[in-house]
Coordinates of N, CA and C and ligand atoms in Angstrom, one line a residue:
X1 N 0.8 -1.2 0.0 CA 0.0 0.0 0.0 C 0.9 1.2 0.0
X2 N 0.5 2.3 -1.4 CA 0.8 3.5 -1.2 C 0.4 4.6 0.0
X3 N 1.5 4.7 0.7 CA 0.6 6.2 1.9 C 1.1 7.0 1.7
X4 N 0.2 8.3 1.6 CA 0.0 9.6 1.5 C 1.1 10.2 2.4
X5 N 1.6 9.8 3.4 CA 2.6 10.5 4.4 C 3.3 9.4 4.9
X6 N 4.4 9.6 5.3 CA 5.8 8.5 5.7 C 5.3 8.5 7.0
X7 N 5.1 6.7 7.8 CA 4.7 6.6 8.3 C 5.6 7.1 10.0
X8 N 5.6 7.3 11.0 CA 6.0 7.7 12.6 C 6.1 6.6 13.1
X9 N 6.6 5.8 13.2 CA 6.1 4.3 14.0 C 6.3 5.1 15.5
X10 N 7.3 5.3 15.7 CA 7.7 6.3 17.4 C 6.4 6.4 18.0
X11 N 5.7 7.6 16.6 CA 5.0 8.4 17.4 C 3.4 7.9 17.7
X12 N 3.4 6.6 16.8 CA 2.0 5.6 16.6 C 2.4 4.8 17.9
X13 N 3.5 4.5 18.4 CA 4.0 3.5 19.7 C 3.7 4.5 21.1
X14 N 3.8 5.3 20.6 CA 3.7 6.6 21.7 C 2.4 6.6 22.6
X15 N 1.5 6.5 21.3 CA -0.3 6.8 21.2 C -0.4 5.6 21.7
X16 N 0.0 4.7 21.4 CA -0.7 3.0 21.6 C -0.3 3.4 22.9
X17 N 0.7 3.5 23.9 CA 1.0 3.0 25.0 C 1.1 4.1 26.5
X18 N 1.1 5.6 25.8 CA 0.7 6.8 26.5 C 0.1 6.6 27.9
X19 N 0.0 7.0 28.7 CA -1.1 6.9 29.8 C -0.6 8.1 31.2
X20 N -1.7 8.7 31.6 CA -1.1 9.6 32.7 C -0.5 9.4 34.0
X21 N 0.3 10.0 34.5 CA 0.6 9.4 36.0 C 0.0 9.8 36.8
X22 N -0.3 9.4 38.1 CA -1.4 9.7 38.9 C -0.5 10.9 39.9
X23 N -1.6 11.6 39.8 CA -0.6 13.4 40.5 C -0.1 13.1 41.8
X24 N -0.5 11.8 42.6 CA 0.5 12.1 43.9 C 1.4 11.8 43.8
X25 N 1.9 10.7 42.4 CA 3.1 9.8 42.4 C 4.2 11.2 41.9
X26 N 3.5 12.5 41.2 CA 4.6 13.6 40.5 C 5.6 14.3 41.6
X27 N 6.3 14.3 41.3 CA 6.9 14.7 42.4 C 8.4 16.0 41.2
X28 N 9.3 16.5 42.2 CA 10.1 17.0 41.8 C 11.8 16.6 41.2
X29 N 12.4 16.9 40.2 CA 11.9 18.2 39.3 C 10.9 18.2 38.6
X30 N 10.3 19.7 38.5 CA 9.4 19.7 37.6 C 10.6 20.5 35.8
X31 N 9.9 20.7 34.9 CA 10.8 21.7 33.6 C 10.6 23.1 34.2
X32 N 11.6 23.6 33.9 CA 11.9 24.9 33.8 C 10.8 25.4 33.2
X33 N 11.4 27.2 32.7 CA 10.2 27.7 32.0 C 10.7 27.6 30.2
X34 N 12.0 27.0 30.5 CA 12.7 27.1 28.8 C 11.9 25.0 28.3
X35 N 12.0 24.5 29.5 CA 11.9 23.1 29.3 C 10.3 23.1 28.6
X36 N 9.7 23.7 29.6 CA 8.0 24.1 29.9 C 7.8 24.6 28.6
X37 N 8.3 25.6 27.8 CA 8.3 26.0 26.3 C 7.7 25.5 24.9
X38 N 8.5 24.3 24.5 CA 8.1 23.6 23.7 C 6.8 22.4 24.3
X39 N 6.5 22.6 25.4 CA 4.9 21.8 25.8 C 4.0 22.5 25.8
X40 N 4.3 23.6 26.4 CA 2.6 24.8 25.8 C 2.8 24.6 24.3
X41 N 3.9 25.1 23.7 CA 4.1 24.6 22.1 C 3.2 24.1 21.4
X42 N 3.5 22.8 21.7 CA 2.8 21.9 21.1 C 1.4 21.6 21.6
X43 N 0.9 21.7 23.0 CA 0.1 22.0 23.2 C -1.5 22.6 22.4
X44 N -0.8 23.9 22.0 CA -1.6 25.0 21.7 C -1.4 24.5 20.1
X45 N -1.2 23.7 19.2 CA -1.2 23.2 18.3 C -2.4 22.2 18.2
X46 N -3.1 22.8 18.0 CA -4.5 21.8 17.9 C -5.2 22.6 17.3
X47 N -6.2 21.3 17.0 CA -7.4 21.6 15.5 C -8.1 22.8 16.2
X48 N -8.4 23.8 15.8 CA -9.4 25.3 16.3 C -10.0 25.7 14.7
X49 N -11.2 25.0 15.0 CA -11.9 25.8 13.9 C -12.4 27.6 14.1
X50 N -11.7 27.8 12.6 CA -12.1 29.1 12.8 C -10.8 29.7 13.4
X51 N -9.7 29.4 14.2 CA -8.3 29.8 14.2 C -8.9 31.2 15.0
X52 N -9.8 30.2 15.7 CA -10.1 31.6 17.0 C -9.5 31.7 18.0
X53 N -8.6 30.7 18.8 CA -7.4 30.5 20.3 C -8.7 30.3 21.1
X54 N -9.3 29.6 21.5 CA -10.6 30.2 22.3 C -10.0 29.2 23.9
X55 N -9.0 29.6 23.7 CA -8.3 29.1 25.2 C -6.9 29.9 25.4
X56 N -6.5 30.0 26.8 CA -5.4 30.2 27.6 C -5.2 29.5 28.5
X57 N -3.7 29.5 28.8 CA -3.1 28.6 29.8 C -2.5 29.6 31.1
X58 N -2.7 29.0 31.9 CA -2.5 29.6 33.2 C -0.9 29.0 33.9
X59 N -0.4 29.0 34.2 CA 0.8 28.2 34.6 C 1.0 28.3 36.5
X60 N 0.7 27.5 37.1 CA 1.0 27.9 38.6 C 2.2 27.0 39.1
X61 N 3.3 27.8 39.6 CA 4.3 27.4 39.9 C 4.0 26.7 41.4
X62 N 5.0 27.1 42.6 CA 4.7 26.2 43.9 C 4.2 27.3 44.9
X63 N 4.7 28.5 44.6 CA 4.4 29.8 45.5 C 2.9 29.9 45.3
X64 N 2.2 29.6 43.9 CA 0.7 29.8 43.5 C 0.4 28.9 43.9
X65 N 0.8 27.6 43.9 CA 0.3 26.3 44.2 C -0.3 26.3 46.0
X66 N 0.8 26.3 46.6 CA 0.3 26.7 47.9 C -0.6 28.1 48.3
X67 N -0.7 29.0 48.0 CA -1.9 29.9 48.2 C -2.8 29.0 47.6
X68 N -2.7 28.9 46.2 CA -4.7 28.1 45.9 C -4.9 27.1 46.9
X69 N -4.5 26.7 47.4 CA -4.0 25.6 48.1 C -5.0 25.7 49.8
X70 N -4.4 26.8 49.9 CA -4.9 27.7 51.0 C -6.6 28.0 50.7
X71 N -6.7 29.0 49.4 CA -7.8 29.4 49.4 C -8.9 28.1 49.0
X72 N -8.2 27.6 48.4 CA -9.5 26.9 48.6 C -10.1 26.1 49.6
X73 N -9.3 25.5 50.6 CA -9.3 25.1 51.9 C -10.4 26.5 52.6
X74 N -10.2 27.7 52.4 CA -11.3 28.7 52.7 C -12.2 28.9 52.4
X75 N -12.6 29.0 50.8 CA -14.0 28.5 50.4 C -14.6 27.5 50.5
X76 N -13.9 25.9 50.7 CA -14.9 24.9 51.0 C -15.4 25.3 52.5
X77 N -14.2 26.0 53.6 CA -15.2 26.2 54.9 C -15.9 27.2 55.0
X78 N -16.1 28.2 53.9 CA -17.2 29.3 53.9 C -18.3 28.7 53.3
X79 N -18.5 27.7 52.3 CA -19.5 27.0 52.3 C -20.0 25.9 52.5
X80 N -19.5 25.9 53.8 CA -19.8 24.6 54.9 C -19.3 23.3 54.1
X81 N -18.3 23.1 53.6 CA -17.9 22.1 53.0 C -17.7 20.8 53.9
X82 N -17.2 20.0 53.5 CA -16.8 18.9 55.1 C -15.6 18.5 55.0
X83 N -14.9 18.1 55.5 CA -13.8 17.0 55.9 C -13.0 17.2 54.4
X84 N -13.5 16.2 53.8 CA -13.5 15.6 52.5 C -13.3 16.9 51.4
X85 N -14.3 17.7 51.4 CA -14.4 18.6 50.4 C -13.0 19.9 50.7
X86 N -12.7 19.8 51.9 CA -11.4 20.6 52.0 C -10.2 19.9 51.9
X87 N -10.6 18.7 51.9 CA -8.9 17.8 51.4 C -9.0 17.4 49.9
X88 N -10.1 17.7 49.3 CA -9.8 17.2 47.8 C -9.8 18.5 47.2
X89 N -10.3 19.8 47.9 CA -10.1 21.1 47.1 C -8.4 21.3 47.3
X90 N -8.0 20.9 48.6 CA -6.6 21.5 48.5 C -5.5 20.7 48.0
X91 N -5.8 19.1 47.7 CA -5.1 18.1 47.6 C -4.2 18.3 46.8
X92 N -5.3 19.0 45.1 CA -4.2 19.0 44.1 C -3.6 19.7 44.2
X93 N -3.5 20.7 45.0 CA -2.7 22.0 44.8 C -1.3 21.5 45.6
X94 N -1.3 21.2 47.1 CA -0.5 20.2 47.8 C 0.4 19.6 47.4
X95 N -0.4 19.0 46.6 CA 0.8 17.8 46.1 C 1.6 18.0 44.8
X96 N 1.6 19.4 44.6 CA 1.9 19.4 43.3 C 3.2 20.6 43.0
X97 N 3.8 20.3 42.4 CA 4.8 21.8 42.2 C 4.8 21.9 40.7
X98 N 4.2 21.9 39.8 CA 3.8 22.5 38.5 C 2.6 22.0 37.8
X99 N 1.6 23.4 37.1 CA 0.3 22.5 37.1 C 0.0 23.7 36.0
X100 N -0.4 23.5 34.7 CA -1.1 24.6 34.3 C -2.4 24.5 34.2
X101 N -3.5 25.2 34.3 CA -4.6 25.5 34.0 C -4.8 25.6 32.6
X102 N -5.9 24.9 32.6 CA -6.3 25.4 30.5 C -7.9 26.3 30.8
X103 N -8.0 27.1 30.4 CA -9.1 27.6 30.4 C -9.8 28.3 29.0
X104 N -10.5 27.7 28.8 CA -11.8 27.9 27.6 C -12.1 29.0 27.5
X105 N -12.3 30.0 26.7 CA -12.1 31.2 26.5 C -13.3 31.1 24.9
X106 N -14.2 31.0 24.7 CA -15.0 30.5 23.8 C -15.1 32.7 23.1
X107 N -15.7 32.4 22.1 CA -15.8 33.5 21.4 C -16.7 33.8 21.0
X108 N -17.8 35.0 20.8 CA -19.0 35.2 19.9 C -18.6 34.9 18.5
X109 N -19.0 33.7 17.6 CA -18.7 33.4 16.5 C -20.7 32.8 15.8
X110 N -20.8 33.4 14.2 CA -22.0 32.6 13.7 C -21.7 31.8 13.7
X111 N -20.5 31.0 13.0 CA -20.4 29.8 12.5 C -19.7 28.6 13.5
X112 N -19.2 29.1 14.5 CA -18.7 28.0 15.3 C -19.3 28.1 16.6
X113 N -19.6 27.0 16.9 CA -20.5 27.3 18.3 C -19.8 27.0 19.5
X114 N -20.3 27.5 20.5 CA -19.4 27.2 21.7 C -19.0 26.2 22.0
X115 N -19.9 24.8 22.0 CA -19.5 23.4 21.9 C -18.2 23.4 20.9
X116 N -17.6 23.5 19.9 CA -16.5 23.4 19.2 C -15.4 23.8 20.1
X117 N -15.7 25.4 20.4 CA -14.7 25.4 21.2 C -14.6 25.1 22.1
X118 N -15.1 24.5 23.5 CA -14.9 23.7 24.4 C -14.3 22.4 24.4
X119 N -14.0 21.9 22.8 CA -13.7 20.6 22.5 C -12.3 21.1 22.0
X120 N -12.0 21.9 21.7 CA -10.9 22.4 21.0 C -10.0 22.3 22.7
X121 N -10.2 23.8 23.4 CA -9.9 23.7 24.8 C -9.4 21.9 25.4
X122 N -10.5 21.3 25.2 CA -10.0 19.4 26.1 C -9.1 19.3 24.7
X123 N -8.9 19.7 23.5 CA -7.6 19.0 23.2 C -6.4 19.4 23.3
X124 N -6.8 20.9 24.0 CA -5.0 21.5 24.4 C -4.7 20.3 25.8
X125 N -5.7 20.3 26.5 CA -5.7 20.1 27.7 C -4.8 18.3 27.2
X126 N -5.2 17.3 26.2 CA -4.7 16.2 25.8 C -3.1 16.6 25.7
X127 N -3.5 17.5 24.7 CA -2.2 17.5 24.1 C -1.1 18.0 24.9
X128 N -1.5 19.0 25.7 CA -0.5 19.2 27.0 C -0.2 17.9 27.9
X129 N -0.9 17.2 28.1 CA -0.3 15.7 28.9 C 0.4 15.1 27.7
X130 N -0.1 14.8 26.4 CA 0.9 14.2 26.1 C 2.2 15.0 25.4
X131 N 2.5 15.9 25.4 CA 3.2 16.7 25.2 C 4.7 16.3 26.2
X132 N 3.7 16.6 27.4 CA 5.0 16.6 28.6 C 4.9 15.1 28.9
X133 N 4.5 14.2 28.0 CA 4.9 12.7 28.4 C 6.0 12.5 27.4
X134 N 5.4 12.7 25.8 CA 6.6 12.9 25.3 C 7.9 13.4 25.7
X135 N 7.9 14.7 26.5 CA 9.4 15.2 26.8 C 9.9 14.6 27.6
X136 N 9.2 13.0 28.5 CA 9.9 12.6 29.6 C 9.6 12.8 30.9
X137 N 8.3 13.7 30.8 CA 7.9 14.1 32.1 C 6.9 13.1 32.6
X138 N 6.3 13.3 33.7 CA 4.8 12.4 34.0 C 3.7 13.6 34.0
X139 N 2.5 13.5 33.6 CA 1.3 14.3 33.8 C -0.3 13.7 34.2
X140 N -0.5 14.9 34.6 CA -2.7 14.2 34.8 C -3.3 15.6 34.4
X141 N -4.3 15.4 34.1 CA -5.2 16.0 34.0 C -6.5 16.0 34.7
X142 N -6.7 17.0 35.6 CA -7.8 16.7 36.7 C -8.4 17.7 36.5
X143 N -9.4 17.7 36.8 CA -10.7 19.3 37.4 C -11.1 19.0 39.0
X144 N -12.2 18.7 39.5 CA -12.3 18.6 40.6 C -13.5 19.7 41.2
X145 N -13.7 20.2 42.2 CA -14.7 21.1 42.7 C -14.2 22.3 42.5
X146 N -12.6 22.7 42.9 CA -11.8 23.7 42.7 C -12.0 24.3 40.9
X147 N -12.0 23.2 40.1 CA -12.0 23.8 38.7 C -13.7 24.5 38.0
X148 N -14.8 23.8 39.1 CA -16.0 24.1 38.2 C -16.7 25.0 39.7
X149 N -16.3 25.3 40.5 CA -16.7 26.5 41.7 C -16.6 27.8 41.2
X150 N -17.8 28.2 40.7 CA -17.1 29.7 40.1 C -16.6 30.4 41.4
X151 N -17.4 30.5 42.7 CA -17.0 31.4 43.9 C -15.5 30.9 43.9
X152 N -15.0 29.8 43.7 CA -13.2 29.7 44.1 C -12.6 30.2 43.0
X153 N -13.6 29.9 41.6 CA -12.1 29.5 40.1 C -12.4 31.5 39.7
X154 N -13.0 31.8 39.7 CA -12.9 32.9 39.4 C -11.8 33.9 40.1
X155 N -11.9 34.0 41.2 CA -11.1 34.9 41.8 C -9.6 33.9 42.0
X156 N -9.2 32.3 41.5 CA -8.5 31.8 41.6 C -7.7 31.8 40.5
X157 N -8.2 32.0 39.3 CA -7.3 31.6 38.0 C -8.0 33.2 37.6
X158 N -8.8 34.2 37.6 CA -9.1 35.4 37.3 C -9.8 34.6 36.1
X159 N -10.7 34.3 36.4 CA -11.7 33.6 35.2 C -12.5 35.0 35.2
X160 N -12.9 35.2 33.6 CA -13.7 36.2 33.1 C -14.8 35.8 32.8
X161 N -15.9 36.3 33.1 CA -17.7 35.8 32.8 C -17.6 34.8 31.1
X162 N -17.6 33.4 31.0 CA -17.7 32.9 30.0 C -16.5 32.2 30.1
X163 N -15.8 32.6 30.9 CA -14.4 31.8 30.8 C -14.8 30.2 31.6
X164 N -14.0 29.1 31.3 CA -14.5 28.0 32.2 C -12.6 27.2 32.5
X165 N -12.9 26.8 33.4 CA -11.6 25.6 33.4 C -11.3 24.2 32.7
X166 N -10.9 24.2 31.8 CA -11.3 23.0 30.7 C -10.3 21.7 31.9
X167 N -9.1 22.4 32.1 CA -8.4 21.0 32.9 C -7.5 21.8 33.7
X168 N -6.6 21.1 34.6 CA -5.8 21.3 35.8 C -4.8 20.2 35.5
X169 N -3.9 20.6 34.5 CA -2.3 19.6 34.3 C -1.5 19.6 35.2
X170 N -1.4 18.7 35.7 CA 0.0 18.6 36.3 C 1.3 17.7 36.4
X171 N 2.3 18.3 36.0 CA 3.5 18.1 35.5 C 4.6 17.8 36.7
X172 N 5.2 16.8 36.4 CA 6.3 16.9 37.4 C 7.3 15.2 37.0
X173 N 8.1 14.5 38.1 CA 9.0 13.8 37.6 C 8.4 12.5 38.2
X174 N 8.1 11.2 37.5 CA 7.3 10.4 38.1 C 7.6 9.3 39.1
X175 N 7.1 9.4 40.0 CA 7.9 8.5 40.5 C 7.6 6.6 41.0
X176 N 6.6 6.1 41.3 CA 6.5 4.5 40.6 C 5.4 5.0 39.5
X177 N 5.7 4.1 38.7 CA 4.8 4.0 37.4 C 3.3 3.0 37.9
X178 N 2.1 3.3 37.2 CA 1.2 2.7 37.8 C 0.6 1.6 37.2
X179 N 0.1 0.9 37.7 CA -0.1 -0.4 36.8 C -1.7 0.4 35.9
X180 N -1.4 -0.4 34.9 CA -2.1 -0.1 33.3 C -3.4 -0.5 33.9
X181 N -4.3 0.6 33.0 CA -6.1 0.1 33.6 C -6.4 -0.2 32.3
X182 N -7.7 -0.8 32.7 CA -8.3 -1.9 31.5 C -8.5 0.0 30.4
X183 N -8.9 -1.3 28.9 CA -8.7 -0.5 28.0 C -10.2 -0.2 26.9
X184 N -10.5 0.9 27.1 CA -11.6 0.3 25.6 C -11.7 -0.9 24.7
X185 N -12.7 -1.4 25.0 CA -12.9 -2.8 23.7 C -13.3 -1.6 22.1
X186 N -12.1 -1.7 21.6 CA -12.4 -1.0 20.7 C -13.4 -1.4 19.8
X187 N -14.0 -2.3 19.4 CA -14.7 -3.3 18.2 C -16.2 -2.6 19.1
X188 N -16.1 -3.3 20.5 CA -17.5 -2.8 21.1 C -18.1 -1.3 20.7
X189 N -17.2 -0.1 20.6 CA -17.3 1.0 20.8 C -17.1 1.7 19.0
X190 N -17.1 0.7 17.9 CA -17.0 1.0 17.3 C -18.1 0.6 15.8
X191 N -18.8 1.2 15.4 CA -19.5 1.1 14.1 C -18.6 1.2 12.7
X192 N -18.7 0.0 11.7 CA -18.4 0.7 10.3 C -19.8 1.0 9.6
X193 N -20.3 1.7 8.9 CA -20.6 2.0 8.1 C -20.1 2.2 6.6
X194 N -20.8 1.3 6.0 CA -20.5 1.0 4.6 C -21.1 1.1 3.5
X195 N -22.4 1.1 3.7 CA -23.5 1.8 2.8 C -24.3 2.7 3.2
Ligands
FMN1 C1 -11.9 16.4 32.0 C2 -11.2 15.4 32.9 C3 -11.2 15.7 34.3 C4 -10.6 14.8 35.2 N1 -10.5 15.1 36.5 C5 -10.0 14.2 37.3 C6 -10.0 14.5 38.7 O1 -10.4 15.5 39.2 N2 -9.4 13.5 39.5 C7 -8.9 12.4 39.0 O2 -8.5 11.5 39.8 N3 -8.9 12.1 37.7 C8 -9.5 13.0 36.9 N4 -9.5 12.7 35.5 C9 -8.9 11.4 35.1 C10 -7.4 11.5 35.0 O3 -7.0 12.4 34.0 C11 -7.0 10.1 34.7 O4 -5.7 9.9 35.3 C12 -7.0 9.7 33.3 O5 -8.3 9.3 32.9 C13 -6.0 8.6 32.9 O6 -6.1 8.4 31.5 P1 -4.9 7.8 30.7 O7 -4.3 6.7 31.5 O8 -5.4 7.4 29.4 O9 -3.8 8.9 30.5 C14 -10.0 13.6 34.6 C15 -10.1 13.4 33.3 C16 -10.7 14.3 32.4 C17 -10.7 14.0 30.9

């Protein structure tokens, strides 16, 4: 078979076997901001109909990390949160020393509707994990109460009316690798159509 483009096996082996690490196992180093560079990079290289950006990334280093960290530990107890809701608001922030925020930034457009861009947004959010998996790092992608709380995310990431948290990456150096979870039965989940 003739193909259209020379095949990547690397980068096809990459995809087959990819998977996130789980953000308590991240630990330090995390990349620089030169290392960090070419992962927003590629990142922000995604399909955007309409070549509208309808996202930004937020970058929180450890100094931000611990304040969000804090505040949100204050808003779960200003709205009577429990136990639980102030250890999983602060957890990610905690355990983490590099994490960017992707946030959806959708646009008044006729022809593209906000659904597009929110799908655009989760593929920076992909593409940033696998980005920094490719460079060698480990990542996750989380949201959580902290990411969809407008009273925390707004005054936390300076979310603008329309703006939303598409994901919460976090980046760092892995430390045990986690055993593999079961996989899509691809065949089940898949239709051909042929006529
Ligand atoms: C939008 C979104 C939000 C997520 N939020 C969380 C979360 O808050 N906590 C969590 O443990 N996992 C969360 N996950 C799942 C993790 O990213 C999980 O590690 C991932 O599904 C592993 O997939 P992989 O092994 O294919 O990389 C989220 C996934 C997505 C797509």
């Amino acid at each position: 078979m003739t193909l259209p483009l020379a095949p990547n096996p690397a980068a096809l082996d990459f995809l087959l076997t990819r998977r996130s690490r789980p953000p308590k196992t991240l630990r330090l180093p995390v990349p620089d901001a030169a290392a960090l560079q070419p992962i927003l990079t590629a990142a922000l290289r995604v399909p955007d109909h309409g070549k509208l950006e309808p996202w930004r990334l937020l970058v929180l280093t450890r100094p931000a990390l611990a304040r969000l960290a804090d505040l949100a530990e204050a808003r779960a107890r200003a709205t009577g949160g429990d136990d639980e809701r102030i250890a999983k608001g602060r957890g990610q922030f905690d355990q983490s020393h590099l994490a960017v925020v992707v946030i959806s930034n959708p646009k008044p457009h006729d022809k593209v509707p906000q659904s597009e861009q929110v799908l655009s947004a989760g593929a920076v959010c992909l593409g940033l994990v696998n980005a920094a998996l490719a460079a060698g790092w480990g990542a996750a992608w989380l949201t959580g109460w902290v990411a969809h709380d407008r009273g925390f995310a707004e005054p936390a990431f300076g979310l603008a009316p329309g703006e939303t948290v598409a994901g919460i990456v976090h980046i760092g150096s892995e430390g045990a690798a986690p055993p593999e979870r079961p996989r899509p039965d691809v065949a089940a989940l898949t239709t051909w159509m042929e006529a």
